[in-house]
Coordinates of C-alpha atoms in Angstrom, one line a residue:
X248 CA -45.1 -11.3 -48.1
X249 CA -48.0 -9.4 -46.6
X250 CA -49.7 -9.1 -50.0
X251 CA -49.2 -12.8 -50.7
X252 CA -50.6 -13.8 -47.3
X253 CA -53.6 -11.5 -47.6
X254 CA -54.3 -12.8 -51.1
X255 CA -54.1 -16.5 -50.1
X256 CA -55.9 -16.3 -46.8
X257 CA -58.4 -13.5 -47.1
X258 CA -59.7 -14.5 -50.6
X259 CA -60.5 -18.2 -51.0
X260 CA -58.8 -20.1 -53.7
X261 CA -61.2 -21.3 -56.4
X262 CA -60.3 -24.4 -58.3
X263 CA -59.8 -23.8 -62.0
X264 CA -57.7 -25.2 -64.7
X265 CA -54.3 -23.9 -65.5
X266 CA -53.5 -22.4 -68.9
X267 CA -52.5 -25.9 -70.1
X268 CA -56.0 -27.2 -69.1
X269 CA -54.7 -29.4 -66.2
X270 CA -55.5 -28.9 -62.5
X271 CA -52.6 -27.4 -60.7
X272 CA -52.6 -29.8 -57.8
X273 CA -54.5 -32.9 -56.9
X274 CA -54.4 -31.8 -53.3
X275 CA -56.7 -28.8 -54.0
X276 CA -59.9 -30.5 -53.2
X277 CA -62.6 -29.3 -51.0
X278 CA -62.2 -30.7 -47.5
X279 CA -64.6 -30.3 -44.6
X280 CA -62.5 -29.2 -41.6
X281 CA -63.4 -28.5 -38.1
X282 CA -62.6 -25.2 -36.6
X283 CA -59.2 -25.4 -35.0
X284 CA -57.3 -22.8 -33.1
X285 CA -54.6 -21.4 -35.2
X286 CA -51.2 -21.7 -33.6
X287 CA -50.5 -18.0 -33.6
X288 CA -47.0 -17.2 -32.4
X289 CA -47.1 -13.8 -30.8
X290 CA -45.3 -11.4 -33.0
X291 CA -42.4 -9.6 -31.3
X292 CA -42.5 -5.9 -31.3
X293 CA -41.5 -4.5 -34.7
X294 CA -38.6 -2.1 -34.6
X295 CA -40.5 0.8 -36.3
X296 CA -44.3 0.2 -36.1
X297 CA -46.9 -2.1 -34.5
X298 CA -48.9 -4.7 -36.5
X299 CA -51.6 -3.2 -38.6
X300 CA -55.3 -3.6 -38.1
X301 CA -55.5 -5.3 -41.5
X302 CA -53.3 -8.1 -40.2
X303 CA -55.5 -8.5 -37.2
X304 CA -58.6 -8.7 -39.5
X305 CA -57.0 -11.5 -41.4
X306 CA -56.6 -13.7 -38.3
X307 CA -60.1 -12.8 -37.3
X308 CA -61.6 -13.9 -40.6
X309 CA -59.7 -17.2 -40.5
X310 CA -61.1 -18.0 -37.1
X311 CA -64.7 -16.9 -37.9
X312 CA -65.7 -20.1 -39.7
X313 CA -68.3 -22.1 -37.7
X314 CA -67.3 -25.5 -36.3
X315 CA -68.0 -28.3 -38.8
X316 CA -68.6 -26.1 -41.8
X317 CA -66.6 -25.5 -44.9
X318 CA -65.4 -22.2 -46.0
X319 CA -67.8 -22.3 -48.9
X320 CA -70.8 -23.0 -46.7
X321 CA -69.9 -20.3 -44.4
X322 CA -69.7 -17.7 -47.2
X323 CA -72.4 -18.6 -49.6
X324 CA -74.6 -15.8 -48.3
X325 CA -72.2 -13.1 -49.3
X326 CA -73.7 -10.1 -51.1
X327 CA -73.8 -10.1 -54.8
X328 CA -71.1 -8.2 -56.7
X329 CA -68.4 -9.3 -54.4
X330 CA -65.9 -12.1 -54.7
X331 CA -67.4 -15.1 -52.9
X332 CA -65.2 -17.1 -50.6
X333 CA -65.3 -20.6 -51.8
X334 CA -63.5 -23.8 -51.1
X335 CA -61.0 -23.9 -48.3
X336 CA -57.7 -25.7 -49.1
X337 CA -56.1 -26.6 -45.8
X338 CA -52.8 -28.0 -47.1
X339 CA -51.9 -24.9 -49.1
X340 CA -53.0 -22.6 -46.3
X341 CA -51.0 -24.7 -43.7
X342 CA -48.0 -24.6 -45.9
X343 CA -48.3 -20.8 -46.4
X344 CA -48.9 -20.3 -42.7
X345 CA -45.9 -22.3 -41.8
X346 CA -43.7 -20.4 -44.3
X347 CA -45.1 -17.1 -43.0
X348 CA -44.7 -17.9 -39.3
X349 CA -41.1 -19.3 -39.8
X350 CA -40.0 -16.4 -41.8
X351 CA -41.7 -13.8 -39.6
X352 CA -40.5 -15.2 -36.2
X353 CA -36.9 -15.6 -37.6
X354 CA -36.7 -12.2 -39.2
X355 CA -38.4 -9.9 -36.8
X356 CA -36.3 -10.1 -33.5
X357 CA -34.2 -7.0 -32.9
X358 CA -30.7 -8.0 -33.9
X359 CA -27.8 -6.1 -35.3
X360 CA -24.7 -6.7 -37.4
X361 CA -23.6 -10.2 -38.1
X362 CA -26.5 -11.9 -36.4
X363 CA -29.1 -10.0 -38.6
X364 CA -27.2 -10.9 -41.8
X365 CA -27.1 -14.6 -40.8
X366 CA -30.8 -14.7 -40.0
X367 CA -31.7 -12.9 -43.2
X368 CA -29.5 -15.3 -45.2
X369 CA -31.1 -18.4 -43.6
X370 CA -34.6 -17.0 -44.1
X371 CA -34.0 -16.2 -47.8
X372 CA -32.4 -19.6 -48.3
X373 CA -35.3 -21.4 -46.8
X374 CA -37.7 -19.4 -48.9
X375 CA -35.8 -19.9 -52.2
X376 CA -34.6 -23.5 -51.8
X377 CA -37.4 -24.8 -49.6
X378 CA -40.2 -27.1 -50.7
X379 CA -42.8 -24.4 -50.0
X380 CA -41.7 -22.3 -52.9
X381 CA -43.4 -24.7 -55.4
X382 CA -46.7 -24.4 -53.4
X383 CA -46.4 -20.6 -53.3
X384 CA -45.8 -20.4 -57.1
X385 CA -48.6 -22.9 -57.7
X386 CA -51.0 -20.8 -55.6
X387 CA -50.0 -17.7 -57.4
X388 CA -50.5 -19.3 -60.8
X389 CA -53.8 -20.8 -59.6
X390 CA -55.2 -17.6 -58.3
X391 CA -54.0 -15.6 -61.3
X392 CA -53.1 -12.5 -59.3
X393 CA -49.4 -12.7 -60.1
X394 CA -47.6 -14.0 -63.1
X395 CA -44.6 -16.3 -63.1
X396 CA -42.4 -13.5 -64.5
X397 CA -43.1 -11.4 -61.5
X398 CA -42.3 -14.3 -59.2
X399 CA -39.1 -14.9 -61.1
X400 CA -38.2 -11.2 -60.8
X401 CA -38.8 -11.4 -57.1
X402 CA -36.6 -14.5 -57.0
X403 CA -33.9 -12.5 -58.8
X404 CA -34.3 -9.6 -56.4
X405 CA -34.1 -12.0 -53.5
X406 CA -30.9 -13.6 -55.0
X407 CA -29.4 -10.1 -55.4
X408 CA -30.3 -9.3 -51.8
X409 CA -28.8 -12.6 -50.8
X410 CA -25.6 -11.8 -52.6
X411 CA -25.5 -8.4 -50.9
X412 CA -26.1 -10.0 -47.6
X413 CA -23.3 -12.5 -48.3
X414 CA -21.0 -9.6 -49.2
X415 CA -22.0 -7.8 -46.0
X416 CA -21.4 -11.0 -44.1
X417 CA -17.9 -11.2 -45.5
X418 CA -17.2 -7.6 -44.5
X419 CA -18.6 -8.4 -41.1
X420 CA -16.4 -11.5 -40.8
X421 CA -13.3 -9.5 -41.9
X422 CA -14.1 -6.8 -39.4
X423 CA -14.7 -9.5 -36.8
X424 CA -11.3 -11.0 -37.5
X425 CA -9.6 -7.6 -37.2
X426 CA -11.5 -7.0 -34.0
X427 CA -10.4 -10.4 -32.7
X428 CA -6.8 -9.6 -33.6
X429 CA -7.1 -6.3 -31.8
X430 CA -8.7 -8.0 -28.8
X431 CA -5.8 -10.5 -28.7
X432 CA -3.3 -7.6 -28.8
X433 CA -5.2 -5.8 -26.1
X434 CA -5.2 -9.0 -24.0
X435 CA -1.5 -9.4 -24.4
X436 CA -1.0 -5.7 -23.5
X437 CA -3.3 -6.2 -20.4
X438 CA -1.3 -9.3 -19.4
X439 CA 1.9 -7.4 -19.7
X440 CA 0.4 -4.5 -17.7
X441 CA -0.8 -7.0 -15.0
X442 CA 2.7 -8.4 -14.8
X443 CA 4.2 -5.0 -14.6
X444 CA 1.6 -4.0 -11.9
X445 CA 2.4 -7.1 -9.9
X446 CA 6.2 -6.3 -10.0
X447 CA 5.5 -2.7 -9.1
X448 CA 3.3 -3.8 -6.2
X449 CA 6.1 -6.0 -5.0
X450 CA 8.5 -3.1 -5.3
X451 CA 6.1 -0.8 -3.4
X452 CA 5.8 -3.4 -0.6
X453 CA 9.5 -3.7 -0.4
X454 CA 9.9 0.1 -0.2
X455 CA 7.1 0.3 2.4
X456 CA 9.0 -2.4 4.5
X457 CA 12.3 -0.4 4.1
X458 CA 10.5 2.8 5.1
X459 CA 9.1 1.1 8.2
X460 CA 12.5 -0.3 9.2
X461 CA 14.1 3.1 8.5
X462 CA 11.4 4.9 10.6
X463 CA 12.0 2.5 13.4
X464 CA 15.7 3.1 13.1
X465 CA 15.1 6.8 13.1
X466 CA 12.9 6.5 16.2
X467 CA 15.6 4.5 18.0
X468 CA 18.3 7.0 16.9
X469 CA 16.1 9.9 18.1
X470 CA 15.7 8.3 21.5
X471 CA 19.5 7.6 21.7
X472 CA 20.1 11.2 20.7
X473 CA 17.8 12.3 23.4
X474 CA 19.6 10.1 25.9
X475 CA 23.0 11.5 24.7
X476 CA 21.6 15.1 25.1
X477 CA 20.6 14.3 28.6
X478 CA 24.0 12.8 29.3
X479 CA 25.7 15.9 27.9
X480 CA 23.5 18.1 30.0
X481 CA 24.5 16.1 33.1
X482 CA 28.2 16.4 32.1
X483 CA 27.8 20.1 31.6
X484 CA 26.3 20.4 35.0
X485 CA 29.1 18.3 36.5
X486 CA 31.7 20.5 34.7
X487 CA 30.1 23.6 36.2
X488 CA 30.2 22.0 39.6
X489 CA 33.9 21.0 39.0
X490 CA 34.6 24.6 37.9
X491 CA 33.1 25.9 41.1
X492 CA 35.1 23.3 43.0
X493 CA 38.2 24.3 41.1
X494 CA 37.5 28.0 42.0
X495 CA 37.3 26.9 45.7
X496 CA 40.5 24.9 45.3
X497 CA 42.2 27.9 43.7
X498 CA 41.2 30.1 46.6
X499 CA 42.4 27.5 49.1
X500 CA 45.7 27.3 47.1
X501 CA 46.1 31.0 47.3
X502 CA 45.5 30.8 51.0
X503 CA 47.9 27.9 51.2
X504 CA 50.5 29.9 49.4
X505 CA 50.1 32.7 52.0
X506 CA 50.4 30.1 54.8
X507 CA 53.5 28.6 53.1
X508 CA 55.1 32.0 52.9
X509 CA 54.4 32.4 56.6
X510 CA 55.9 28.9 57.2
X511 CA 59.0 29.9 55.2
X512 CA 59.4 33.0 57.4
X513 CA 58.8 30.9 60.5
X514 CA 61.3 28.3 59.4
X515 CA 63.9 30.9 58.6
X516 CA 63.3 32.5 62.0
X517 CA 63.4 29.0 63.7
X518 CA 66.6 28.2 61.8
X519 CA 68.3 31.3 63.0
X520 CA 67.1 30.8 66.6
X521 CA 68.0 27.1 66.4
X522 CA 71.5 27.8 65.2
X523 CA 72.1 30.2 68.1
X524 CA 70.5 27.9 70.6
X525 CA 72.4 24.9 69.4
X526 CA 75.7 26.7 69.5
X527 CA 75.1 27.9 73.0
X528 CA 73.5 24.7 74.2
X529 CA 76.2 22.6 72.6
X530 CA 78.9 24.6 74.2
X531 CA 77.2 24.4 77.5
X532 CA 76.7 20.6 77.1
X533 CA 80.3 20.2 76.2
X534 CA 81.5 22.3 79.1
X535 CA 79.3 20.5 81.5
X536 CA 80.4 17.2 80.2
X537 CA 84.0 18.3 80.4
X538 CA 83.6 19.6 83.9
X539 CA 81.8 16.4 84.9
X540 CA 84.6 14.3 83.5
X541 CA 87.2 16.5 85.1
X542 CA 85.5 16.1 88.4
X543 CA 85.3 12.4 88.1
X544 CA 89.0 12.2 87.1
X545 CA 90.1 14.4 89.8
X546 CA 88.1 12.3 92.3
X547 CA 89.8 9.2 91.1
X548 CA 93.2 10.8 91.2
X549 CA 92.5 12.1 94.8
X550 CA 91.5 8.7 95.8
X551 CA 94.6 7.2 94.3
X552 CA 96.9 10.1 95.4
X553 CA 95.5 11.8 98.5
X554 CA 98.4 13.9 99.0
X555 CA 98.6 15.4 95.5
X556 CA 97.7 19.1 95.0
X557 CA 95.1 19.3 92.3
X558 CA 93.7 22.8 93.0
X559 CA 94.7 24.1 89.7
X560 CA 92.6 21.5 88.0
X561 CA 89.4 22.2 90.0
X562 CA 86.3 23.2 87.9
X563 CA 84.9 26.8 87.7
X564 CA 82.5 28.2 90.2
X565 CA 78.8 27.0 90.6
X566 CA 77.3 30.5 89.9
X567 CA 78.6 30.5 86.4
X568 CA 77.2 27.1 85.9
X569 CA 73.7 28.2 87.2
X570 CA 73.8 31.2 84.9
X571 CA 74.5 28.9 82.0
X572 CA 71.7 26.6 83.1
X573 CA 69.2 29.5 83.1
X574 CA 70.3 30.5 79.7
X575 CA 69.9 27.0 78.4
X576 CA 66.4 26.8 80.0
X577 CA 65.4 30.0 78.2
X578 CA 66.7 28.7 74.9
X579 CA 64.7 25.5 75.4
X580 CA 61.5 27.5 76.0
X581 CA 62.1 29.5 72.9
X582 CA 62.6 26.3 70.9
X583 CA 59.3 24.9 72.2
X584 CA 57.5 28.1 71.2
X585 CA 59.0 28.0 67.8
X586 CA 57.9 24.4 67.3
X587 CA 54.3 25.3 68.3
X588 CA 54.2 28.2 65.9
X589 CA 55.5 25.9 63.1
X590 CA 52.8 23.3 64.0
X591 CA 50.1 25.9 63.8
X592 CA 51.2 27.0 60.3
X593 CA 51.8 23.5 58.9
X594 CA 48.4 22.0 60.0
X595 CA 46.2 23.8 57.4
X596 CA 48.6 22.9 54.7
X597 CA 48.2 19.2 55.6
X598 CA 44.4 19.5 55.5
X599 CA 44.5 21.1 52.0
X600 CA 46.8 18.3 50.7
X601 CA 44.4 15.7 52.2
X602 CA 41.5 17.3 50.4
X603 CA 43.4 17.4 47.1
X604 CA 44.2 13.7 47.4
X605 CA 40.5 12.9 48.1

């Protein structure tokens, strides 16, 4: 393409007859054109190298024509021995420029894979099937630099490249389909994993809630255990106090047993003394009562029978009665002393019983 562009734009096309003796195109007439700014699309950066200085010189030569002058007029003073630049054919050059710019701007951008193949396919199709191919072939035939056979070979090569590009495109499409299938499978796997993760998160939240409740329960049980420990310690202290109280009670019971043994001895002694006292006292009381009764009866009999002799029925002497009265008084004093001694022994026992009841 570079060679064609340089051939058509750098070297002016001279009108001449074709091999058949007929002009190639009626449009190839000299036309006076004003200088116009070429719509130069800035070329993107090439992937391997920058634009050559030769390409820049081509654009410069195109724009060097003076305003209002034809290409022939601008180049008639060229040195002899060199190819003179003659008539300018704007329609052909515009067509070539359009083909060049379209192909160059579509083909150059940095693309990879499927996109590159599609761009190349469209580019080649436009070059092969487009209306500009006839103008290119006509220009080549008119200039005489390339033969039709070479153009046909190039077309065949382009078709072969196109077929190869189509094959690559089919491979790319099959790979793309496989990749899409894999992407769908991965998407389903990811969806399943998201569902699984959601369920696992719900389970984790439930476990965290259970752990929180169990920790609260453990805390409450720990506090209850501490309270129970304190209660047990209080009971232990109370039992120790009770043990000390029981020891005191045991000592008091031992003392009470001693007192009771003393009481038993006192009661036995009192019983013996009481029996002797009661026997003597009872006898004295009976005798005194009998004597009193006898005196009363004798007094009544004497009153009724003053002359009767009742001397043999008179009571005994008063001395004996006084002696008996003294003995009875002594017995009474002994009884009182015995009762006081018993009271002294029994009083502590009553206090101990009262304490036990409390």
